[in-house]
Short mmCIF file of C-alpha atoms in Angstrom, two decimals:
data_model
loop_
_atom_site.label_atom_id
_atom_site.label_comp_id
_atom_site.label_asym_id
_atom_site.label_seq_id
_atom_site.Cartn_x
_atom_site.Cartn_y
_atom_site.Cartn_z
CA MET U 16 -0.12 0.25 -0.25
CA CYS U 17 1.22 3.83 -0.77
CA PHE U 18 2.36 5.42 2.22
CA TYR U 19 0.13 8.39 1.37
CA GLN U 20 -2.99 6.05 1.35
CA SER U 21 -2.38 4.65 4.50
CA PRO U 22 -5.37 4.62 7.20
CA SER U 23 -2.87 6.75 9.60
CA PHE U 24 -2.40 9.17 6.77
CA LEU U 25 -6.21 9.94 6.03
CA TYR U 26 -6.95 10.33 9.67
CA ARG U 27 -8.04 13.79 10.62
CA TRP U 28 -6.66 15.21 13.89
CA ARG U 29 -8.24 17.44 15.99
CA PHE U 30 -7.29 19.03 19.74
CA ASN U 31 -8.58 16.52 22.41
CA ARG U 32 -11.72 18.34 23.84
CA GLU U 33 -11.05 16.69 27.11
CA CYS U 34 -8.03 18.67 27.52
CA ARG U 35 -7.84 22.41 29.16
CA VAL U 36 -4.06 23.56 28.40
CA LEU U 37 -2.28 26.61 29.51
CA TRP U 38 0.43 27.90 27.29
CA ARG U 39 3.97 29.88 28.26
CA CYS U 40 5.81 30.60 25.21
CA SER U 41 9.22 32.29 25.29
CA ASP U 42 11.24 32.76 22.00
CA ASP U 43 9.81 29.86 19.77
CA GLU U 44 9.43 27.22 22.53
CA CYS U 45 6.60 26.58 24.50
CA ILE U 46 5.52 24.84 27.71
CA VAL U 47 1.94 23.51 27.74
CA TYR U 48 0.31 22.47 30.57
CA ASN U 49 -2.69 20.11 30.65
CA ALA U 50 -4.86 20.75 33.60
CA SER U 51 -6.76 17.71 32.60
CA SER U 52 -3.67 15.28 33.34
CA SER U 53 -1.77 18.04 35.43
CA GLN U 54 1.31 17.16 32.85
CA THR U 55 3.53 19.53 31.69
CA HIS U 56 4.87 19.44 28.09
CA TYR U 57 7.70 21.24 26.26
CA LEU U 58 6.84 21.79 22.51
CA ASN U 59 9.34 23.01 19.77
CA GLU U 60 8.21 25.38 17.40
CA LEU U 61 6.25 23.14 15.11
CA GLY U 62 4.84 21.27 17.70
CA ALA U 63 3.48 24.37 19.29
CA GLU U 64 2.14 25.71 15.97
CA ALA U 65 0.54 22.15 15.16
CA LEU U 66 -1.12 21.96 18.64
CA ARG U 67 -2.18 25.50 18.26
CA GLN U 68 -3.83 25.08 14.99
CA LEU U 69 -5.31 21.91 16.00
CA GLU U 70 -6.90 23.95 18.77
CA HIS U 71 -8.84 25.94 16.21
CA ARG U 72 -9.96 23.14 13.59
CA SER U 73 -9.02 19.88 12.45
CA PHE U 74 -6.17 18.45 10.27
CA ASN U 75 -4.97 15.56 8.36
CA VAL U 76 -1.36 15.06 7.59
CA ARG U 77 -1.44 16.51 4.39
CA GLU U 78 -2.94 19.41 5.11
CA LEU U 79 -0.58 19.94 7.95
CA ILE U 80 2.30 19.73 5.96
CA GLU U 81 0.83 22.22 3.69
CA HIS U 82 0.17 24.73 6.53
CA PHE U 83 3.75 24.29 7.80
CA SER U 84 5.29 24.75 4.06
CA THR U 85 3.28 28.33 3.72
CA GLN U 86 4.17 29.16 7.27
CA TYR U 87 8.06 28.06 7.18
CA GLU U 88 9.94 28.71 3.95
CA VAL U 89 12.79 25.81 5.02
CA PHE U 90 10.01 23.41 5.43
CA SER U 91 9.25 21.13 2.16
CA SER U 92 6.63 18.67 1.51
CA ASP U 93 9.15 15.78 1.06
CA ALA U 94 9.11 12.36 2.48
CA GLU U 95 10.99 13.64 5.42
CA ALA U 96 8.37 16.32 6.21
CA LEU U 97 5.82 13.33 5.93
CA ARG U 98 7.77 11.17 8.45
CA TYR U 99 8.23 14.22 10.73
CA VAL U 100 4.66 15.38 10.62
CA ARG U 101 3.44 11.94 11.43
CA LYS U 102 5.57 11.49 14.31
CA LEU U 103 4.73 14.81 15.48
CA LEU U 104 0.88 13.86 15.55
CA SER U 105 1.64 10.52 16.90
CA ASP U 106 3.57 12.19 19.89
CA LEU U 107 0.68 14.74 20.40
CA ASP U 108 -1.49 11.75 20.28
CA ASP U 109 0.28 9.66 22.83
CA LEU U 110 0.35 12.88 25.27
CA GLY U 111 -3.51 12.87 24.88
CA LEU U 112 -3.58 16.45 23.67
CA ILE U 113 -4.99 15.44 20.26
CA GLU U 114 -7.32 12.62 19.04
CA PRO U 115 -8.16 11.15 15.48
CA TYR U 116 -11.69 11.08 14.25
CA SER U 117 -13.62 10.96 11.26
CA GLU U 118 -16.35 13.31 10.07
CA MET V 17 13.08 32.97 74.04
CA LYS V 18 16.27 31.19 72.20
CA VAL V 19 17.77 27.67 72.61
CA ALA V 20 20.72 29.53 73.99
CA GLU V 21 18.87 30.69 77.17
CA LEU V 22 18.73 27.24 77.94
CA THR V 23 21.56 25.23 80.07
CA THR V 24 22.27 21.65 78.57
CA SER V 25 20.57 20.14 81.21
CA GLU V 26 17.27 22.14 80.77
CA ILE V 27 17.34 21.35 76.90
CA ARG V 28 17.33 17.69 78.09
CA SER V 29 14.57 18.04 80.33
CA HIS V 30 12.29 19.68 77.73
CA LEU V 31 13.38 16.82 75.57
CA GLN V 32 12.36 14.38 77.83
CA SER V 33 8.99 15.86 79.26
CA ASP V 34 5.71 15.68 77.70
CA PHE V 35 5.74 18.92 75.93
CA GLY V 36 9.07 18.43 74.29
CA LEU V 37 11.35 21.33 73.13
CA ASN V 38 9.23 23.32 70.61
CA LEU V 39 11.92 24.88 68.11
CA ARG V 40 10.42 27.48 65.74
CA LEU V 41 12.39 26.58 62.33
CA GLY V 42 11.45 29.73 60.11
CA THR V 43 7.89 29.08 59.02
CA PHE V 44 7.50 25.62 61.12
CA THR V 45 7.33 24.71 64.83
CA VAL V 46 8.86 21.49 65.64
CA ARG V 47 7.88 19.80 68.69
CA LEU V 48 11.41 17.23 69.40
CA HIS V 49 11.41 14.84 71.74
CA SER V 50 14.45 12.28 72.85
CA ASN V 51 16.06 10.34 75.39
CA LEU V 52 19.75 10.39 73.69
CA PRO V 53 22.31 11.65 75.82
CA ASP V 54 24.39 13.72 73.02
CA LEU V 55 21.48 15.44 71.45
CA PRO V 56 20.79 18.24 74.18
CA ARG V 57 24.64 19.39 73.67
CA LEU V 58 24.32 19.34 69.86
CA LEU V 59 20.92 21.41 69.79
CA GLY V 60 22.67 23.72 72.49
CA HIS V 61 25.40 24.37 70.28
CA LEU V 62 23.83 24.36 66.77
CA TYR V 63 20.07 25.78 67.50
CA ALA V 64 21.52 28.19 69.63
CA GLU V 65 20.04 31.23 68.19
CA TYR V 66 16.72 29.69 67.26
CA PRO V 67 13.69 30.87 69.10
CA LEU V 68 11.43 28.38 71.18
CA THR V 69 7.48 28.54 71.17
CA PRO V 70 5.58 28.07 74.44
CA GLU V 71 4.20 24.75 75.17
CA THR V 72 0.76 25.58 74.33
CA ASP V 73 1.67 26.55 70.75
CA TYR V 74 0.52 24.31 67.61
CA ALA V 75 3.49 22.23 66.39
CA ASP V 76 3.75 21.32 62.74
CA PHE V 77 5.76 18.44 63.39
CA HIS V 78 6.06 16.12 66.45
CA ILE V 79 9.16 14.52 66.12
CA ARG V 80 10.64 11.69 68.68
CA ILE V 81 14.40 10.36 68.27
CA ASN V 82 14.53 7.55 70.89
CA TRP V 83 16.83 4.44 71.70
CA GLU V 84 15.35 1.67 69.41
CA GLY V 85 15.15 -1.50 71.94
CA ILE V 86 17.09 -2.38 75.18
CA VAL V 87 19.64 -4.75 73.42
CA ARG V 88 20.17 -2.00 70.76
CA ARG V 89 21.04 0.47 73.35
CA PHE V 90 24.33 -1.39 74.06
CA PHE V 91 25.24 -3.57 70.94
CA ARG V 92 25.80 -1.47 67.72
CA PRO V 93 23.31 1.21 69.39
CA GLN V 94 20.48 2.09 66.88
CA VAL V 95 17.95 4.68 67.32
CA GLN V 96 14.47 5.22 65.70
CA PHE V 97 12.65 8.50 64.20
CA TRP V 98 9.25 8.90 64.85
CA ILE V 99 6.71 11.29 63.12
CA ASP V 100 3.47 11.41 64.57
CA GLU V 101 4.03 8.01 66.40
CA GLU V 102 4.71 6.47 63.54
CA THR V 103 8.04 4.95 61.94
CA PRO V 104 8.82 6.05 58.40
CA PHE V 105 12.22 4.71 58.12
CA SER V 106 14.53 2.25 58.92
CA PRO V 107 16.33 2.37 62.77
CA PHE V 108 19.68 4.43 62.07
CA PRO V 109 23.04 4.28 63.84
CA ALA V 110 23.22 6.59 67.17
CA ASP V 111 26.00 8.24 66.44
CA THR V 112 24.59 9.79 63.35
CA ALA V 113 21.34 10.96 65.38
CA LEU V 114 21.93 14.92 64.16
CA PRO V 115 22.12 13.97 60.41
CA PHE V 116 19.26 11.96 60.77
CA LEU V 117 17.21 14.39 62.53
CA GLU V 118 17.80 16.67 60.03
CA TRP V 119 17.24 14.38 57.09
CA GLY V 120 14.06 13.40 58.81
CA LEU V 121 12.58 17.03 59.23
CA ASN V 122 13.34 17.29 55.34
CA TRP V 123 11.37 14.45 54.70
CA CYS V 124 8.47 15.77 56.75
CA VAL V 125 8.40 19.10 55.23
CA ALA V 126 8.47 17.60 51.57
CA MET V 127 5.75 14.95 52.51
CA ARG V 128 3.30 17.84 54.08
CA ALA V 129 4.08 21.15 53.13
CA HIS V 130 2.03 21.51 50.15
CA GLN V 131 0.50 24.74 50.88
CA TYR V 132 3.81 25.82 49.36
CA LEU V 133 5.33 24.97 45.97
CA MET V 134 8.69 23.31 47.50
CA LEU V 135 11.63 23.44 45.20
CA HIS V 136 15.20 21.70 46.09
CA SER V 137 16.61 24.85 45.99
CA ALA V 138 19.04 27.34 48.23
CA VAL V 139 17.44 30.65 48.71
CA LEU V 140 19.27 33.56 49.55
CA GLU V 141 18.72 37.36 49.81
CA LYS V 142 20.35 40.71 49.04
CA ASN V 143 19.03 44.23 48.72
CA ASN V 144 15.43 42.61 49.25
CA LYS V 145 15.79 40.36 46.26
CA ALA V 146 16.02 36.50 46.25
CA LEU V 147 18.25 34.37 44.50
CA LEU V 148 17.29 30.92 44.12
CA LEU V 149 19.98 28.23 43.61
CA PRO V 150 17.72 24.95 42.49
CA ALA V 151 20.17 21.88 42.18
CA TRP V 152 20.13 18.48 42.92
CA PRO V 153 22.78 16.81 45.22
CA GLY V 154 26.64 17.23 43.99
CA SER V 155 26.19 20.45 42.20
CA GLY V 156 27.90 22.53 45.04
CA LYS V 157 24.67 24.11 46.00
CA SER V 158 25.16 24.12 49.97
CA THR V 159 28.78 24.92 49.43
CA LEU V 160 27.98 27.77 47.41
CA CYS V 161 25.05 28.72 49.94
CA ALA V 162 27.22 28.49 53.10
CA ALA V 163 29.80 30.94 51.42
CA LEU V 164 27.23 33.57 50.34
CA CYS V 165 25.75 33.81 53.78
CA HIS V 166 28.82 34.29 55.36
CA ARG V 167 29.48 37.29 53.09
CA GLY V 168 26.56 39.40 53.39
CA TRP V 169 23.63 37.59 51.99
CA ARG V 170 20.87 36.32 54.22
CA LEU V 171 20.02 32.64 54.10
CA LEU V 172 16.24 31.73 53.53
CA SER V 173 16.95 28.16 53.27
CA ASP V 174 19.79 25.89 51.86
CA GLU V 175 17.30 22.85 50.93
CA PHE V 176 13.78 24.19 50.44
CA ALA V 177 12.55 27.01 48.56
CA LEU V 178 9.08 27.53 49.89
CA VAL V 179 7.04 29.54 47.23
CA ARG V 180 3.39 30.79 48.18
CA PRO V 181 1.11 30.39 45.20
CA ILE V 182 -0.55 33.68 43.83
CA SER V 183 2.29 35.88 45.72
CA PHE V 184 5.00 33.97 44.73
CA ALA V 185 6.68 34.82 48.07
CA LEU V 186 9.55 33.19 49.35
CA VAL V 187 9.09 32.03 52.88
CA PRO V 188 12.25 31.56 55.12
CA PHE V 189 12.99 27.98 56.56
CA PRO V 190 16.87 28.65 57.62
CA ARG V 191 18.39 25.48 58.70
CA LEU V 192 21.41 24.01 59.39
CA ILE V 193 23.36 23.82 56.22
CA PRO V 194 24.61 20.22 55.67
CA LEU V 195 28.13 20.32 54.17
CA LYS V 196 29.64 17.02 52.70
CA ASN V 197 33.09 15.73 52.15
CA GLU V 198 35.50 18.23 50.55
CA SER V 199 33.07 21.21 51.06
CA ILE V 200 33.78 21.07 54.85
CA ALA V 201 37.50 22.03 54.70
CA ILE V 202 36.73 24.54 51.95
CA ILE V 203 34.14 26.30 54.21
CA ARG V 204 36.41 26.00 57.04
CA ALA V 205 38.99 27.96 55.18
CA PHE V 206 36.58 30.38 53.19
CA ALA V 207 34.58 31.27 56.57
CA PRO V 208 36.94 30.63 59.61
CA GLU V 209 33.95 32.68 61.62
CA ALA V 210 31.31 29.97 60.68
CA ILE V 211 29.78 27.77 63.46
CA MET V 212 30.04 24.19 62.57
CA GLY V 213 29.04 21.09 64.07
CA PRO V 214 31.05 17.70 64.36
CA GLU V 215 31.97 15.86 61.49
CA TYR V 216 29.77 12.68 60.61
CA PRO V 217 31.84 9.93 58.71
CA LYS V 218 30.43 7.18 57.18
CA THR V 219 26.88 8.74 56.57
CA ARG V 220 25.14 7.68 53.35
CA LYS V 221 26.55 10.69 51.54
CA GLY V 222 29.93 10.47 53.19
CA THR V 223 31.30 12.71 55.95
CA VAL V 224 28.43 15.39 56.90
CA CYS V 225 28.99 18.44 58.85
CA HIS V 226 26.60 21.16 59.56
CA VAL V 227 27.07 24.90 59.69
CA ARG V 228 24.74 26.87 61.75
CA PRO V 229 23.01 29.85 59.54
CA PRO V 230 24.38 33.43 60.62
CA VAL V 231 22.04 35.03 63.40
CA ASP V 232 20.69 37.64 61.11
CA SER V 233 19.40 34.87 59.16
CA ILE V 234 17.33 33.23 61.94
CA GLU V 235 16.20 36.53 63.20
CA ARG V 236 14.62 37.42 59.97
CA ALA V 237 12.96 34.06 59.48
CA GLU V 238 9.66 36.00 59.32
CA GLN V 239 10.50 37.97 56.31
CA THR V 240 9.51 36.71 52.98
CA VAL V 241 11.09 38.13 49.80
CA GLN V 242 10.27 38.08 46.60
CA ALA V 243 12.50 36.04 43.44
CA ARG V 244 14.61 37.96 41.19
CA TRP V 245 17.18 35.35 39.77
CA ILE V 246 17.12 31.84 39.15
CA ILE V 247 20.49 30.58 38.90
CA PHE V 248 21.50 26.70 38.32
CA PRO V 249 24.85 26.14 39.86
CA LYS V 250 27.16 23.63 39.02
CA PHE V 251 30.65 23.00 40.52
CA GLN V 252 33.29 21.82 37.94
CA THR V 253 36.88 21.39 39.07
CA GLY V 254 39.02 23.76 36.89
CA ALA V 255 36.23 25.60 35.21
CA GLU V 256 36.07 28.97 34.43
CA THR V 257 33.42 30.91 36.55
CA GLY V 258 30.72 32.27 34.59
CA LEU V 259 26.84 32.92 34.32
CA GLN V 260 25.18 31.77 30.94
CA PRO V 261 21.68 33.11 30.47
CA LEU V 262 19.06 30.66 30.22
CA ALA V 263 16.01 30.58 28.04
CA LYS V 264 12.88 30.87 30.11
CA THR V 265 11.27 27.72 28.63
CA ARG V 266 14.34 25.48 29.61
CA ALA V 267 14.48 27.22 33.14
CA PHE V 268 10.72 26.47 33.42
CA LEU V 269 11.39 22.77 32.98
CA LYS V 270 14.58 22.80 35.00
CA LEU V 271 12.73 24.40 37.78
CA ALA V 272 9.56 22.31 37.70
CA ASP V 273 12.24 19.13 37.65
CA ASN V 274 13.93 20.26 40.91
CA SER V 275 10.21 20.51 42.60
CA PHE V 276 9.34 18.31 45.28
CA ASN V 277 5.50 18.50 44.87
CA TYR V 278 5.25 20.36 41.31
CA GLU V 279 2.68 17.62 39.85
CA GLN V 280 0.85 16.98 43.30
CA ILE V 281 -0.11 20.53 43.72
CA GLY V 282 -1.54 20.36 39.88
CA LEU V 283 -2.40 23.75 38.33
CA ARG V 284 -1.01 25.97 41.36
CA GLY V 285 2.34 24.17 40.75
CA PHE V 286 2.32 25.36 36.96
CA GLU V 287 1.01 29.02 37.58
CA THR V 288 3.84 28.97 40.67
CA VAL V 289 6.71 28.29 38.51
CA ALA V 290 5.46 30.39 35.86
CA GLY V 291 5.02 33.33 37.97
CA LEU V 292 8.95 32.67 39.54
CA ILE V 293 9.83 32.61 35.89
CA ASP V 294 8.39 35.87 34.75
CA SER V 295 9.89 37.70 37.57
CA CYS V 296 13.43 36.29 37.50
CA ASP V 297 16.42 36.60 35.09
CA CYS V 298 17.66 32.78 34.71
CA TYR V 299 21.18 31.67 34.22
CA LEU V 300 23.37 28.90 34.20
CA PHE V 301 26.30 29.35 36.78
CA GLN V 302 29.43 27.21 36.50
CA TYR V 303 31.96 27.88 39.38
CA SER V 304 35.30 26.10 40.60
CA ASP V 305 36.67 29.01 42.80
CA LEU V 306 34.29 30.24 45.50
CA GLU V 307 35.97 33.75 45.48
CA GLN V 308 35.04 34.26 41.74
CA ALA V 309 31.90 32.79 42.30
CA MET V 310 30.99 35.58 45.19
CA ALA V 311 32.42 38.32 43.28
CA GLN V 312 30.17 37.52 39.99
CA LEU V 313 26.83 36.88 42.24
CA ASN V 314 27.64 40.18 44.14
CA ALA V 315 28.00 41.78 41.08
CA LEU V 316 24.72 40.77 39.55
CA ALA V 317 22.91 41.66 42.94
CA ASP V 318 24.48 45.14 42.99
CA GLY V 319 23.38 45.52 39.17
CA LEU V 320 26.77 45.46 37.76
CA ILE V 321 26.02 42.66 35.23
#
């Protein structure tokens, strides 16, 4: 199966509505406190941008790559970017900050 | 009334009475009971400047250090630490009663004082601004702390930064400073006027020796102060002394990691760490020479850096 057609690639992701998060950002890095789990997370620039976007609307992997590509000049839509974004979403999912859903 | 106003015999009587010896240690009152023969003399020496509270006053911690059984009094003598009639630790050698009392009291505070955000950090004050030195053991925190408080800084605490949520005020808890191994000789040479207790070899942390905080620090233990600098110290033999600015997000993570109860107190912990970070300049601090370290930190406090 082509990577782009795998089920995980087609997932849509949204902010976990069970979460209430507080942000503290400095320069390009952010600390996110999840009041629902009492856990604190460090997010780099892309992680913070992804979570911020997901707070407002849902994304699939392709849409998030496109967003990063328009937001950051150095971000290109190649296989490495795909791996990075999939890992990023997986990490945010593991932290309970986002969730997959189907429309 | 201070401990110094009691004779050794009177301290012993208090320790063996139903009411105990009620020591005021900064924000906490400790009601202490003991039948150990050497403890009254040690307390009279190292706690001389600490205030006593009336027997009828509320005590935060009821601690008893007594012999562990008749046999153990004569054969490899051991003593037991009791808090509220419970024994959270295994018995320990009788000749290390003072280090265990200090350590046990730290444990009691760390387990119970959740009205504060508790950081594993020294706290010192100069010009009404507080310096936090958060660090885990082995970083040279206590050595730096003992040196600073003998060069004009007021000691709020060597071990605990007690931070009030909302106001972020630092609450003094000036306890004995436990120096370990090489640090003992370093401070004896650096501050010959320092009042120090006996050396205890063969503890879990090697040789330990306690330094009494300067009198001013004990007498001003009611005065809270706001934080101005958060400095993560690291002693490194031969290293050049230097302050390196630290990004606020990194400082946040390091400070939270140095807390005893950040996760337990939930949102208050996050907000309190955030408040501290917002109000402070944050640095990494590497040092190997105490005089240079003093000069650098004094320059920072005096606004020269």
